Amino acid sequence: MFSIQVIILTYKNRFHLLEQVIKSLSGNEEIKDVLIVDNGCDYNLKDMLAASFQELKFNIDTLIINEPAGTTKGLSMAFEKINQKNTHVLILDDDNLLQGNIKEAKSMISDNIILNFLREGREPYTSFFKSGKNLKLVNNSFMGFSIISYLRFQSQSINSNKSSIESDYLPYGGTLIPLKVFSKLNINKDFILYHDDIDFFYRCKLNDYKLFITNKCKIIDIDISWHDKKLDLLASIKLNPENTYYAIRNKVYFEKSVKKNDIVFFMNTIAWRTVYFFKFFKRRKTQEYKILTKALNDGLKKKLGQYEK
């Protein structure tokens, strides 16, 4: 038997999304507790929850963060409040609808498996799931680019009938984690935003946990975050320079941390940076290029923490 505590982070004025997510949890008798983290809501979260949910089969508690910070701090504080009576923790974003019943994935739930419920459209997870191929890290890549992988690129088959694939890393949203993981591993709070999930779950894999993605239960995103919009790097920096800085810096930090060959990593770094130097130079976007350069250099220097303009 297993029992689940759900953790949901929310912020600003997103109760209309949060309400739908909470409702989607009904019908899953394994869910015993739900912890909602107020990471900077523009309304009184406790009052809204009390007015909207009187009869539920699970307990709802709240965690108010007085000084809203990034996802890493919010989740770290939430993990300290986990009800130790439960066997698993399910992390959801405040726009992640749970589709289906967790019981359908019961055969895959164990103490050494971390299980992600497939989120259609979230890349690269969806493409690999459709191909039936396990999702592996690209060795010695820089910003996801690898000369060797580029030369070897082959289109993926999309006819797999598999109900699960193994992965080297996972996102937070829609992931079911055995409780005992949190006694061994912690989130790196210095990431602030983005890529901390990949870092955390990759370390879980290195500690002999198996990571899977399954479609036996699914997650539906009912909102589109800024980084899910199909924007090029320049547009992302212009739209949200601080968030883009975190996304780039943390990705480079992680890639450098797990590289296996210094020479190949250096070659990939030079190739990627040369291409993007000319892209930004051609469009005369010097201010945006400064932000990009700072993010790349800070990642390479393994300098984490708050963004400093």
PDB file of C-alpha atoms in Angstrom:
ATOM      1  CA  MET A   1       0.000   0.000   0.000  1.00  0.00           C
ATOM      2  CA  PHE A   2       1.120   3.548  -0.640  1.00  0.00           C
ATOM      3  CA  SER A   3      -0.156   6.974   0.378  1.00  0.00           C
ATOM      4  CA  ILE A   4       0.608  10.333  -1.195  1.00  0.00           C
ATOM      5  CA  GLN A   5       1.156  13.914  -0.123  1.00  0.00           C
ATOM      6  CA  VAL A   6       0.751  16.430  -2.947  1.00  0.00           C
ATOM      7  CA  ILE A   7       2.819  19.627  -2.968  1.00  0.00           C
ATOM      8  CA  ILE A   8       1.663  22.555  -5.135  1.00  0.00           C
ATOM      9  CA  LEU A   9       3.441  25.907  -5.460  1.00  0.00           C
ATOM     10  CA  THR A  10       1.318  28.891  -6.446  1.00  0.00           C
ATOM     11  CA  TYR A  11       1.805  32.633  -6.769  1.00  0.00           C
ATOM     12  CA  LYS A  12       0.209  35.911  -7.898  1.00  0.00           C
ATOM     13  CA  ASN A  13      -3.452  35.690  -8.947  1.00  0.00           C
ATOM     14  CA  ARG A  14      -3.703  32.085 -10.108  1.00  0.00           C
ATOM     15  CA  PHE A  15      -6.449  30.660  -7.905  1.00  0.00           C
ATOM     16  CA  HIS A  16      -8.642  29.978 -10.952  1.00  0.00           C
ATOM     17  CA  LEU A  17      -5.950  27.493 -12.063  1.00  0.00           C
ATOM     18  CA  LEU A  18      -5.182  26.120  -8.617  1.00  0.00           C
ATOM     19  CA  GLU A  19      -8.854  25.390  -7.991  1.00  0.00           C
ATOM     20  CA  GLN A  20      -9.027  23.187 -11.089  1.00  0.00           C
ATOM     21  CA  VAL A  21      -5.868  21.328 -10.104  1.00  0.00           C
ATOM     22  CA  ILE A  22      -7.195  20.544  -6.621  1.00  0.00           C
ATOM     23  CA  LYS A  23     -10.459  19.262  -8.087  1.00  0.00           C
ATOM     24  CA  SER A  24      -8.526  16.985 -10.461  1.00  0.00           C
ATOM     25  CA  LEU A  25      -7.086  15.148  -7.452  1.00  0.00           C
ATOM     26  CA  SER A  26     -10.468  13.837  -6.302  1.00  0.00           C
ATOM     27  CA  GLY A  27     -11.052  10.172  -7.001  1.00  0.00           C
ATOM     28  CA  ASN A  28      -7.506   9.259  -6.032  1.00  0.00           C
ATOM     29  CA  GLU A  29      -7.960   7.675  -2.624  1.00  0.00           C
ATOM     30  CA  GLU A  30      -4.186   7.290  -2.226  1.00  0.00           C
ATOM     31  CA  ILE A  31      -3.895  11.064  -1.840  1.00  0.00           C
ATOM     32  CA  LYS A  32      -4.136  11.829   1.874  1.00  0.00           C
ATOM     33  CA  ASP A  33      -2.624  15.318   2.206  1.00  0.00           C
ATOM     34  CA  VAL A  34      -2.217  18.370  -0.022  1.00  0.00           C
ATOM     35  CA  LEU A  35       0.221  21.158   0.881  1.00  0.00           C
ATOM     36  CA  ILE A  36      -0.266  24.434  -1.000  1.00  0.00           C
ATOM     37  CA  VAL A  37       2.742  26.762  -0.913  1.00  0.00           C
ATOM     38  CA  ASP A  38       1.887  30.471  -1.103  1.00  0.00           C
ATOM     39  CA  ASN A  39       4.912  31.822  -2.947  1.00  0.00           C
ATOM     40  CA  GLY A  40       3.609  35.370  -3.328  1.00  0.00           C
ATOM     41  CA  CYS A  41      -0.162  35.201  -3.917  1.00  0.00           C
ATOM     42  CA  ASP A  42      -2.088  38.437  -4.526  1.00  0.00           C
ATOM     43  CA  TYR A  43      -5.008  37.165  -2.409  1.00  0.00           C
ATOM     44  CA  ASN A  44      -5.624  35.422   0.907  1.00  0.00           C
ATOM     45  CA  LEU A  45      -4.961  31.790   0.006  1.00  0.00           C
ATOM     46  CA  LYS A  46      -6.371  30.305   3.215  1.00  0.00           C
ATOM     47  CA  ASP A  47      -9.653  32.200   2.890  1.00  0.00           C
ATOM     48  CA  MET A  48     -10.111  31.229  -0.753  1.00  0.00           C
ATOM     49  CA  LEU A  49      -9.422  27.559  -0.008  1.00  0.00           C
ATOM     50  CA  ALA A  50     -11.835  27.570   2.934  1.00  0.00           C
ATOM     51  CA  ALA A  51     -14.585  29.133   0.826  1.00  0.00           C
ATOM     52  CA  SER A  52     -14.093  26.792  -2.144  1.00  0.00           C
ATOM     53  CA  PHE A  53     -13.411  23.407  -0.536  1.00  0.00           C
ATOM     54  CA  GLN A  54     -15.501  22.237   2.389  1.00  0.00           C
ATOM     55  CA  GLU A  55     -15.807  18.517   1.671  1.00  0.00           C
ATOM     56  CA  LEU A  56     -12.704  16.728   0.448  1.00  0.00           C
ATOM     57  CA  LYS A  57     -11.364  13.275   1.160  1.00  0.00           C
ATOM     58  CA  PHE A  58      -7.862  14.644   1.731  1.00  0.00           C
ATOM     59  CA  ASN A  59      -6.452  17.260   4.087  1.00  0.00           C
ATOM     60  CA  ILE A  60      -5.383  20.665   2.747  1.00  0.00           C
ATOM     61  CA  ASP A  61      -2.694  22.669   4.503  1.00  0.00           C
ATOM     62  CA  THR A  62      -0.884  25.852   3.497  1.00  0.00           C
ATOM     63  CA  LEU A  63       2.649  27.147   3.783  1.00  0.00           C
ATOM     64  CA  ILE A  64       3.028  30.918   3.558  1.00  0.00           C
ATOM     65  CA  ILE A  65       6.423  32.236   2.465  1.00  0.00           C
ATOM     66  CA  ASN A  66       6.798  35.748   3.823  1.00  0.00           C
ATOM     67  CA  GLU A  67       9.469  36.731   1.324  1.00  0.00           C
ATOM     68  CA  PRO A  68       8.589  35.021  -1.966  1.00  0.00           C
ATOM     69  CA  ALA A  69      11.578  33.476  -3.694  1.00  0.00           C
ATOM     70  CA  GLY A  70      12.203  31.004  -6.466  1.00  0.00           C
ATOM     71  CA  THR A  71      10.874  27.497  -6.906  1.00  0.00           C
ATOM     72  CA  THR A  72      13.882  25.953  -5.184  1.00  0.00           C
ATOM     73  CA  LYS A  73      13.322  27.760  -1.889  1.00  0.00           C
ATOM     74  CA  GLY A  74       9.575  27.127  -1.954  1.00  0.00           C
ATOM     75  CA  LEU A  75       9.987  23.394  -2.524  1.00  0.00           C
ATOM     76  CA  SER A  76      12.794  23.108   0.019  1.00  0.00           C
ATOM     77  CA  MET A  77      10.567  24.638   2.681  1.00  0.00           C
ATOM     78  CA  ALA A  78       7.654  22.415   1.628  1.00  0.00           C
ATOM     79  CA  PHE A  79       9.783  19.276   1.907  1.00  0.00           C
ATOM     80  CA  GLU A  80      10.441  20.152   5.548  1.00  0.00           C
ATOM     81  CA  LYS A  81       6.685  19.994   6.203  1.00  0.00           C
ATOM     82  CA  ILE A  82       6.010  16.629   4.583  1.00  0.00           C
ATOM     83  CA  ASN A  83       3.695  14.371   6.566  1.00  0.00           C
ATOM     84  CA  GLN A  84       5.983  11.452   7.406  1.00  0.00           C
ATOM     85  CA  LYS A  85       3.006   9.082   7.529  1.00  0.00           C
ATOM     86  CA  ASN A  86       2.816   9.106   3.736  1.00  0.00           C
ATOM     87  CA  THR A  87       5.059   6.961   1.526  1.00  0.00           C
ATOM     88  CA  HIS A  88       5.292   9.235  -1.531  1.00  0.00           C
ATOM     89  CA  VAL A  89       5.248  12.898  -2.548  1.00  0.00           C
ATOM     90  CA  LEU A  90       3.663  14.138  -5.778  1.00  0.00           C
ATOM     91  CA  ILE A  91       4.841  17.555  -6.989  1.00  0.00           C
ATOM     92  CA  LEU A  92       2.477  19.585  -9.147  1.00  0.00           C
ATOM     93  CA  ASP A  93       2.600  23.066 -10.646  1.00  0.00           C
ATOM     94  CA  ASP A  94      -0.509  25.142 -10.020  1.00  0.00           C
ATOM     95  CA  ASP A  95      -1.571  24.554 -13.637  1.00  0.00           C
ATOM     96  CA  ASN A  96      -1.013  20.763 -13.725  1.00  0.00           C
ATOM     97  CA  LEU A  97      -4.303  18.900 -14.044  1.00  0.00           C
ATOM     98  CA  LEU A  98      -4.051  15.244 -13.036  1.00  0.00           C
ATOM     99  CA  GLN A  99      -5.709  13.142 -15.739  1.00  0.00           C
ATOM    100  CA  GLY A 100      -6.596   9.567 -14.910  1.00  0.00           C
ATOM    101  CA  ASN A 101      -6.185   7.595 -11.724  1.00  0.00           C
ATOM    102  CA  ILE A 102      -2.832   7.013 -10.061  1.00  0.00           C
ATOM    103  CA  LYS A 103      -3.927   3.419  -9.425  1.00  0.00           C
ATOM    104  CA  GLU A 104      -3.336   2.753 -13.125  1.00  0.00           C
ATOM    105  CA  ALA A 105       0.391   3.179 -12.485  1.00  0.00           C
ATOM    106  CA  LYS A 106       0.381   1.111  -9.284  1.00  0.00           C
ATOM    107  CA  SER A 107       2.613  -1.606 -10.757  1.00  0.00           C
ATOM    108  CA  MET A 108       5.396   0.928 -11.249  1.00  0.00           C
ATOM    109  CA  ILE A 109       5.252   2.537  -7.802  1.00  0.00           C
ATOM    110  CA  SER A 110       7.971   1.373  -5.421  1.00  0.00           C
ATOM    111  CA  ASP A 111      10.588   2.640  -2.972  1.00  0.00           C
ATOM    112  CA  ASN A 112      13.332   2.897  -5.586  1.00  0.00           C
ATOM    113  CA  ILE A 113      11.371   4.287  -8.546  1.00  0.00           C
ATOM    114  CA  ILE A 114      10.736   7.978  -9.224  1.00  0.00           C
ATOM    115  CA  LEU A 115       7.814   8.196 -11.622  1.00  0.00           C
ATOM    116  CA  ASN A 116       6.816  11.084 -13.849  1.00  0.00           C
ATOM    117  CA  PHE A 117       3.325  11.274 -15.341  1.00  0.00           C
ATOM    118  CA  LEU A 118       3.645  12.286 -18.989  1.00  0.00           C
ATOM    119  CA  ARG A 119       2.915  15.935 -19.786  1.00  0.00           C
ATOM    120  CA  GLU A 120       1.887  16.113 -23.447  1.00  0.00           C
ATOM    121  CA  GLY A 121       3.785  18.831 -25.282  1.00  0.00           C
ATOM    122  CA  ARG A 122       6.546  19.233 -22.686  1.00  0.00           C
ATOM    123  CA  GLU A 123       9.854  18.697 -24.460  1.00  0.00           C
ATOM    124  CA  PRO A 124      12.063  16.781 -24.764  1.00  0.00           C
ATOM    125  CA  TYR A 125      10.009  14.310 -22.755  1.00  0.00           C
ATOM    126  CA  THR A 126       7.086  13.972 -25.185  1.00  0.00           C
ATOM    127  CA  SER A 127       9.247  13.359 -28.262  1.00  0.00           C
ATOM    128  CA  PHE A 128      11.299  10.670 -26.581  1.00  0.00           C
ATOM    129  CA  PHE A 129       8.204   9.032 -25.130  1.00  0.00           C
ATOM    130  CA  LYS A 130       6.605   8.823 -28.558  1.00  0.00           C
ATOM    131  CA  SER A 131       9.804   7.345 -29.973  1.00  0.00           C
ATOM    132  CA  GLY A 132       9.955   4.709 -27.263  1.00  0.00           C
ATOM    133  CA  LYS A 133      13.610   5.547 -26.649  1.00  0.00           C
ATOM    134  CA  ASN A 134      15.012   6.157 -23.192  1.00  0.00           C
ATOM    135  CA  LEU A 135      15.889   9.782 -22.476  1.00  0.00           C
ATOM    136  CA  LYS A 136      19.615  10.139 -21.890  1.00  0.00           C
ATOM    137  CA  LEU A 137      21.839  13.108 -21.172  1.00  0.00           C
ATOM    138  CA  VAL A 138      23.836  14.363 -24.133  1.00  0.00           C
ATOM    139  CA  ASN A 139      27.430  13.932 -23.008  1.00  0.00           C
ATOM    140  CA  ASN A 140      29.643  17.041 -22.920  1.00  0.00           C
ATOM    141  CA  SER A 141      26.954  19.260 -24.437  1.00  0.00           C
ATOM    142  CA  PHE A 142      26.891  23.045 -24.099  1.00  0.00           C
ATOM    143  CA  MET A 143      23.464  24.687 -24.048  1.00  0.00           C
ATOM    144  CA  GLY A 144      22.160  21.356 -25.276  1.00  0.00           C
ATOM    145  CA  PHE A 145      24.448  21.429 -28.327  1.00  0.00           C
ATOM    146  CA  SER A 146      26.905  18.672 -29.173  1.00  0.00           C
ATOM    147  CA  ILE A 147      28.888  18.474 -32.421  1.00  0.00           C
ATOM    148  CA  ILE A 148      28.928  14.674 -32.289  1.00  0.00           C
ATOM    149  CA  SER A 149      25.199  14.403 -31.629  1.00  0.00           C
ATOM    150  CA  TYR A 150      24.496  16.941 -34.392  1.00  0.00           C
ATOM    151  CA  LEU A 151      26.460  14.887 -36.937  1.00  0.00           C
ATOM    152  CA  ARG A 152      24.761  11.681 -35.817  1.00  0.00           C
ATOM    153  CA  PHE A 153      21.235  13.123 -35.707  1.00  0.00           C
ATOM    154  CA  GLN A 154      18.485  10.853 -36.951  1.00  0.00           C
ATOM    155  CA  SER A 155      14.764  11.513 -36.949  1.00  0.00           C
ATOM    156  CA  GLN A 156      12.852   9.696 -34.230  1.00  0.00           C
ATOM    157  CA  SER A 157      10.169   7.101 -34.836  1.00  0.00           C
ATOM    158  CA  ILE A 158       6.808   8.137 -33.404  1.00  0.00           C
ATOM    159  CA  ASN A 159       5.079   4.772 -33.446  1.00  0.00           C
ATOM    160  CA  SER A 160       6.006   3.368 -30.040  1.00  0.00           C
ATOM    161  CA  ASN A 161       3.343   1.582 -28.033  1.00  0.00           C
ATOM    162  CA  LYS A 162       5.349   1.616 -24.808  1.00  0.00           C
ATOM    163  CA  SER A 163       3.582   2.756 -21.658  1.00  0.00           C
ATOM    164  CA  SER A 164       6.837   3.920 -20.045  1.00  0.00           C
ATOM    165  CA  ILE A 165      10.428   4.876 -20.806  1.00  0.00           C
ATOM    166  CA  GLU A 166      13.458   5.316 -18.571  1.00  0.00           C
ATOM    167  CA  SER A 167      15.056   8.739 -18.208  1.00  0.00           C
ATOM    168  CA  ASP A 168      18.233  10.321 -16.819  1.00  0.00           C
ATOM    169  CA  TYR A 169      16.294  13.324 -15.507  1.00  0.00           C
ATOM    170  CA  LEU A 170      12.752  14.584 -14.921  1.00  0.00           C
ATOM    171  CA  PRO A 171      10.786  17.797 -14.314  1.00  0.00           C
ATOM    172  CA  TYR A 172       9.218  18.498 -10.928  1.00  0.00           C
ATOM    173  CA  GLY A 173       5.666  18.835 -12.222  1.00  0.00           C
ATOM    174  CA  GLY A 174       3.834  15.518 -12.257  1.00  0.00           C
ATOM    175  CA  THR A 175       6.589  13.517 -10.549  1.00  0.00           C
ATOM    176  CA  LEU A 176       5.905  10.980  -7.788  1.00  0.00           C
ATOM    177  CA  ILE A 177       8.834  10.584  -5.385  1.00  0.00           C
ATOM    178  CA  PRO A 178       9.370   8.030  -2.589  1.00  0.00           C
ATOM    179  CA  LEU A 179       9.499   9.783   0.769  1.00  0.00           C
ATOM    180  CA  LYS A 180      12.871   8.284   1.676  1.00  0.00           C
ATOM    181  CA  VAL A 181      14.551  10.261  -1.123  1.00  0.00           C
ATOM    182  CA  PHE A 182      14.315  13.434   0.960  1.00  0.00           C
ATOM    183  CA  SER A 183      16.347  11.948   3.803  1.00  0.00           C
ATOM    184  CA  LYS A 184      19.255  11.416   1.404  1.00  0.00           C
ATOM    185  CA  LEU A 185      19.151  14.277  -1.105  1.00  0.00           C
ATOM    186  CA  ASN A 186      18.330  17.986  -1.059  1.00  0.00           C
ATOM    187  CA  ILE A 187      17.514  20.545  -3.725  1.00  0.00           C
ATOM    188  CA  ASN A 188      20.303  22.990  -4.527  1.00  0.00           C
ATOM    189  CA  LYS A 189      18.548  26.208  -3.455  1.00  0.00           C
ATOM    190  CA  ASP A 190      21.180  28.386  -5.154  1.00  0.00           C
ATOM    191  CA  PHE A 191      19.656  27.562  -8.544  1.00  0.00           C
ATOM    192  CA  ILE A 192      16.764  29.938  -7.623  1.00  0.00           C
ATOM    193  CA  LEU A 193      14.781  29.099 -10.799  1.00  0.00           C
ATOM    194  CA  TYR A 194      15.039  26.494 -13.560  1.00  0.00           C
ATOM    195  CA  HIS A 195      17.136  23.378 -14.061  1.00  0.00           C
ATOM    196  CA  ASP A 196      17.198  22.584 -10.348  1.00  0.00           C
ATOM    197  CA  ASP A 197      14.787  19.743 -11.097  1.00  0.00           C
ATOM    198  CA  ILE A 198      17.130  18.199 -13.678  1.00  0.00           C
ATOM    199  CA  ASP A 199      20.046  18.529 -11.267  1.00  0.00           C
ATOM    200  CA  PHE A 200      18.061  16.998  -8.384  1.00  0.00           C
ATOM    201  CA  PHE A 201      16.694  14.024 -10.285  1.00  0.00           C
ATOM    202  CA  TYR A 202      19.995  13.306 -12.033  1.00  0.00           C
ATOM    203  CA  ARG A 203      21.597  13.060  -8.584  1.00  0.00           C
ATOM    204  CA  CYS A 204      18.769  10.728  -7.601  1.00  0.00           C
ATOM    205  CA  LYS A 205      19.731   8.496 -10.513  1.00  0.00           C
ATOM    206  CA  LEU A 206      23.373   8.556  -9.426  1.00  0.00           C
ATOM    207  CA  ASN A 207      22.126   7.371  -6.021  1.00  0.00           C
ATOM    208  CA  ASP A 208      20.595   4.254  -7.587  1.00  0.00           C
ATOM    209  CA  TYR A 209      17.008   5.433  -8.000  1.00  0.00           C
ATOM    210  CA  LYS A 210      15.333   4.511 -11.278  1.00  0.00           C
ATOM    211  CA  LEU A 211      13.583   7.300 -13.188  1.00  0.00           C
ATOM    212  CA  PHE A 212      10.621   6.556 -15.448  1.00  0.00           C
ATOM    213  CA  ILE A 213       8.057   8.472 -17.491  1.00  0.00           C
ATOM    214  CA  THR A 214       4.665   6.798 -17.916  1.00  0.00           C
ATOM    215  CA  ASN A 215       1.396   7.531 -19.707  1.00  0.00           C
ATOM    216  CA  LYS A 216      -0.656   5.332 -17.383  1.00  0.00           C
ATOM    217  CA  CYS A 217      -1.543   8.595 -15.680  1.00  0.00           C
ATOM    218  CA  LYS A 218      -1.025  11.977 -17.345  1.00  0.00           C
ATOM    219  CA  ILE A 219      -0.640  15.677 -16.613  1.00  0.00           C
ATOM    220  CA  ILE A 220      -2.346  18.398 -18.645  1.00  0.00           C
ATOM    221  CA  ASP A 221      -0.980  21.938 -18.523  1.00  0.00           C
ATOM    222  CA  ILE A 222      -3.860  24.423 -18.477  1.00  0.00           C
ATOM    223  CA  ASP A 223      -1.636  27.480 -18.726  1.00  0.00           C
ATOM    224  CA  ILE A 224       1.410  28.426 -20.798  1.00  0.00           C
ATOM    225  CA  SER A 225       4.460  29.744 -18.965  1.00  0.00           C
ATOM    226  CA  TRP A 226       6.779  32.209 -20.671  1.00  0.00           C
ATOM    227  CA  HIS A 227       9.528  29.624 -21.285  1.00  0.00           C
ATOM    228  CA  ASP A 228       7.048  27.276 -22.985  1.00  0.00           C
ATOM    229  CA  LYS A 229       6.362  29.883 -25.639  1.00  0.00           C
ATOM    230  CA  LYS A 230       8.303  29.161 -28.805  1.00  0.00           C
ATOM    231  CA  LEU A 231      10.659  32.117 -28.479  1.00  0.00           C
ATOM    232  CA  ASP A 232      14.212  32.352 -29.726  1.00  0.00           C
ATOM    233  CA  LEU A 233      16.957  33.261 -27.280  1.00  0.00           C
ATOM    234  CA  LEU A 234      16.951  36.961 -28.131  1.00  0.00           C
ATOM    235  CA  ALA A 235      13.179  37.277 -27.707  1.00  0.00           C
ATOM    236  CA  SER A 236      13.357  35.453 -24.362  1.00  0.00           C
ATOM    237  CA  ILE A 237      16.012  37.836 -23.049  1.00  0.00           C
ATOM    238  CA  LYS A 238      13.973  40.850 -24.144  1.00  0.00           C
ATOM    239  CA  LEU A 239      10.750  39.472 -22.655  1.00  0.00           C
ATOM    240  CA  ASN A 240      12.162  38.340 -19.322  1.00  0.00           C
ATOM    241  CA  PRO A 241      15.913  38.963 -18.882  1.00  0.00           C
ATOM    242  CA  GLU A 242      16.116  37.758 -15.271  1.00  0.00           C
ATOM    243  CA  ASN A 243      14.336  34.448 -15.832  1.00  0.00           C
ATOM    244  CA  THR A 244      16.291  33.827 -19.032  1.00  0.00           C
ATOM    245  CA  TYR A 245      19.516  34.511 -17.159  1.00  0.00           C
ATOM    246  CA  TYR A 246      18.634  31.822 -14.600  1.00  0.00           C
ATOM    247  CA  ALA A 247      17.633  29.343 -17.301  1.00  0.00           C
ATOM    248  CA  ILE A 248      20.881  29.786 -19.248  1.00  0.00           C
ATOM    249  CA  ARG A 249      23.238  30.024 -16.277  1.00  0.00           C
ATOM    250  CA  ASN A 250      21.808  26.984 -14.523  1.00  0.00           C
ATOM    251  CA  LYS A 251      21.828  24.873 -17.673  1.00  0.00           C
ATOM    252  CA  VAL A 252      25.504  25.652 -18.290  1.00  0.00           C
ATOM    253  CA  TYR A 253      26.324  25.056 -14.613  1.00  0.00           C
ATOM    254  CA  PHE A 254      24.713  21.625 -14.755  1.00  0.00           C
ATOM    255  CA  GLU A 255      26.305  20.666 -18.084  1.00  0.00           C
ATOM    256  CA  LYS A 256      29.758  21.587 -16.811  1.00  0.00           C
ATOM    257  CA  SER A 257      29.147  19.639 -13.593  1.00  0.00           C
ATOM    258  CA  VAL A 258      28.374  16.400 -15.458  1.00  0.00           C
ATOM    259  CA  LYS A 259      30.784  16.682 -18.412  1.00  0.00           C
ATOM    260  CA  LYS A 260      33.021  13.685 -19.039  1.00  0.00           C
ATOM    261  CA  ASN A 261      35.535  15.070 -21.527  1.00  0.00           C
ATOM    262  CA  ASP A 262      37.063  18.535 -21.111  1.00  0.00           C
ATOM    263  CA  ILE A 263      38.232  18.827 -24.715  1.00  0.00           C
ATOM    264  CA  VAL A 264      34.893  17.860 -26.264  1.00  0.00           C
ATOM    265  CA  PHE A 265      33.028  20.151 -23.862  1.00  0.00           C
ATOM    266  CA  PHE A 266      35.379  23.020 -24.793  1.00  0.00           C
ATOM    267  CA  MET A 267      34.832  22.401 -28.520  1.00  0.00           C
ATOM    268  CA  ASN A 268      31.044  22.405 -28.092  1.00  0.00           C
ATOM    269  CA  THR A 269      31.281  25.600 -26.031  1.00  0.00           C
ATOM    270  CA  ILE A 270      33.334  27.426 -28.665  1.00  0.00           C
ATOM    271  CA  ALA A 271      31.073  26.254 -31.512  1.00  0.00           C
ATOM    272  CA  TRP A 272      27.851  27.346 -29.776  1.00  0.00           C
ATOM    273  CA  ARG A 273      29.201  30.690 -28.571  1.00  0.00           C
ATOM    274  CA  THR A 274      30.637  31.544 -31.998  1.00  0.00           C
ATOM    275  CA  VAL A 275      27.291  30.965 -33.713  1.00  0.00           C
ATOM    276  CA  TYR A 276      25.385  33.066 -31.192  1.00  0.00           C
ATOM    277  CA  PHE A 277      27.958  35.842 -31.180  1.00  0.00           C
ATOM    278  CA  PHE A 278      27.349  36.405 -34.886  1.00  0.00           C
ATOM    279  CA  LYS A 279      23.567  36.088 -34.470  1.00  0.00           C
ATOM    280  CA  PHE A 280      23.496  38.853 -31.867  1.00  0.00           C
ATOM    281  CA  PHE A 281      26.151  40.960 -33.620  1.00  0.00           C
ATOM    282  CA  LYS A 282      24.212  40.843 -36.888  1.00  0.00           C
ATOM    283  CA  ARG A 283      21.096  42.163 -35.133  1.00  0.00           C
ATOM    284  CA  ARG A 284      23.142  44.678 -33.090  1.00  0.00           C
ATOM    285  CA  LYS A 285      21.660  43.567 -29.792  1.00  0.00           C
ATOM    286  CA  THR A 286      24.563  44.500 -27.519  1.00  0.00           C
ATOM    287  CA  GLN A 287      22.544  44.813 -24.297  1.00  0.00           C
ATOM    288  CA  GLU A 288      20.931  41.412 -24.747  1.00  0.00           C
ATOM    289  CA  TYR A 289      24.315  39.924 -25.629  1.00  0.00           C
ATOM    290  CA  LYS A 290      25.760  41.248 -22.354  1.00  0.00           C
ATOM    291  CA  ILE A 291      23.050  39.398 -20.417  1.00  0.00           C
ATOM    292  CA  LEU A 292      23.700  36.232 -22.421  1.00  0.00           C
ATOM    293  CA  THR A 293      27.458  36.502 -21.839  1.00  0.00           C
ATOM    294  CA  LYS A 294      27.002  37.053 -18.106  1.00  0.00           C
ATOM    295  CA  ALA A 295      24.731  34.016 -17.825  1.00  0.00           C
ATOM    296  CA  LEU A 296      27.124  31.803 -19.780  1.00  0.00           C
ATOM    297  CA  ASN A 297      30.204  32.959 -17.861  1.00  0.00           C
ATOM    298  CA  ASP A 298      28.533  32.641 -14.459  1.00  0.00           C
ATOM    299  CA  GLY A 299      27.453  29.105 -15.352  1.00  0.00           C
ATOM    300  CA  LEU A 300      30.961  28.167 -16.445  1.00  0.00           C
ATOM    301  CA  LYS A 301      32.384  29.667 -13.242  1.00  0.00           C
ATOM    302  CA  LYS A 302      29.720  27.751 -11.277  1.00  0.00           C
ATOM    303  CA  LYS A 303      28.490  31.004  -9.793  1.00  0.00           C
ATOM    304  CA  LEU A 304      24.928  30.489  -8.559  1.00  0.00           C
ATOM    305  CA  GLY A 305      22.649  32.590  -6.350  1.00  0.00           C
ATOM    306  CA  GLN A 306      20.540  35.673  -6.989  1.00  0.00           C
ATOM    307  CA  TYR A 307      20.759  37.511 -10.311  1.00  0.00           C
ATOM    308  CA  GLU A 308      22.885  40.639 -10.091  1.00  0.00           C
ATOM    309  CA  LYS A 309      22.377  43.210 -12.819  1.00  0.00           C
TER     310      LYS A 309
END
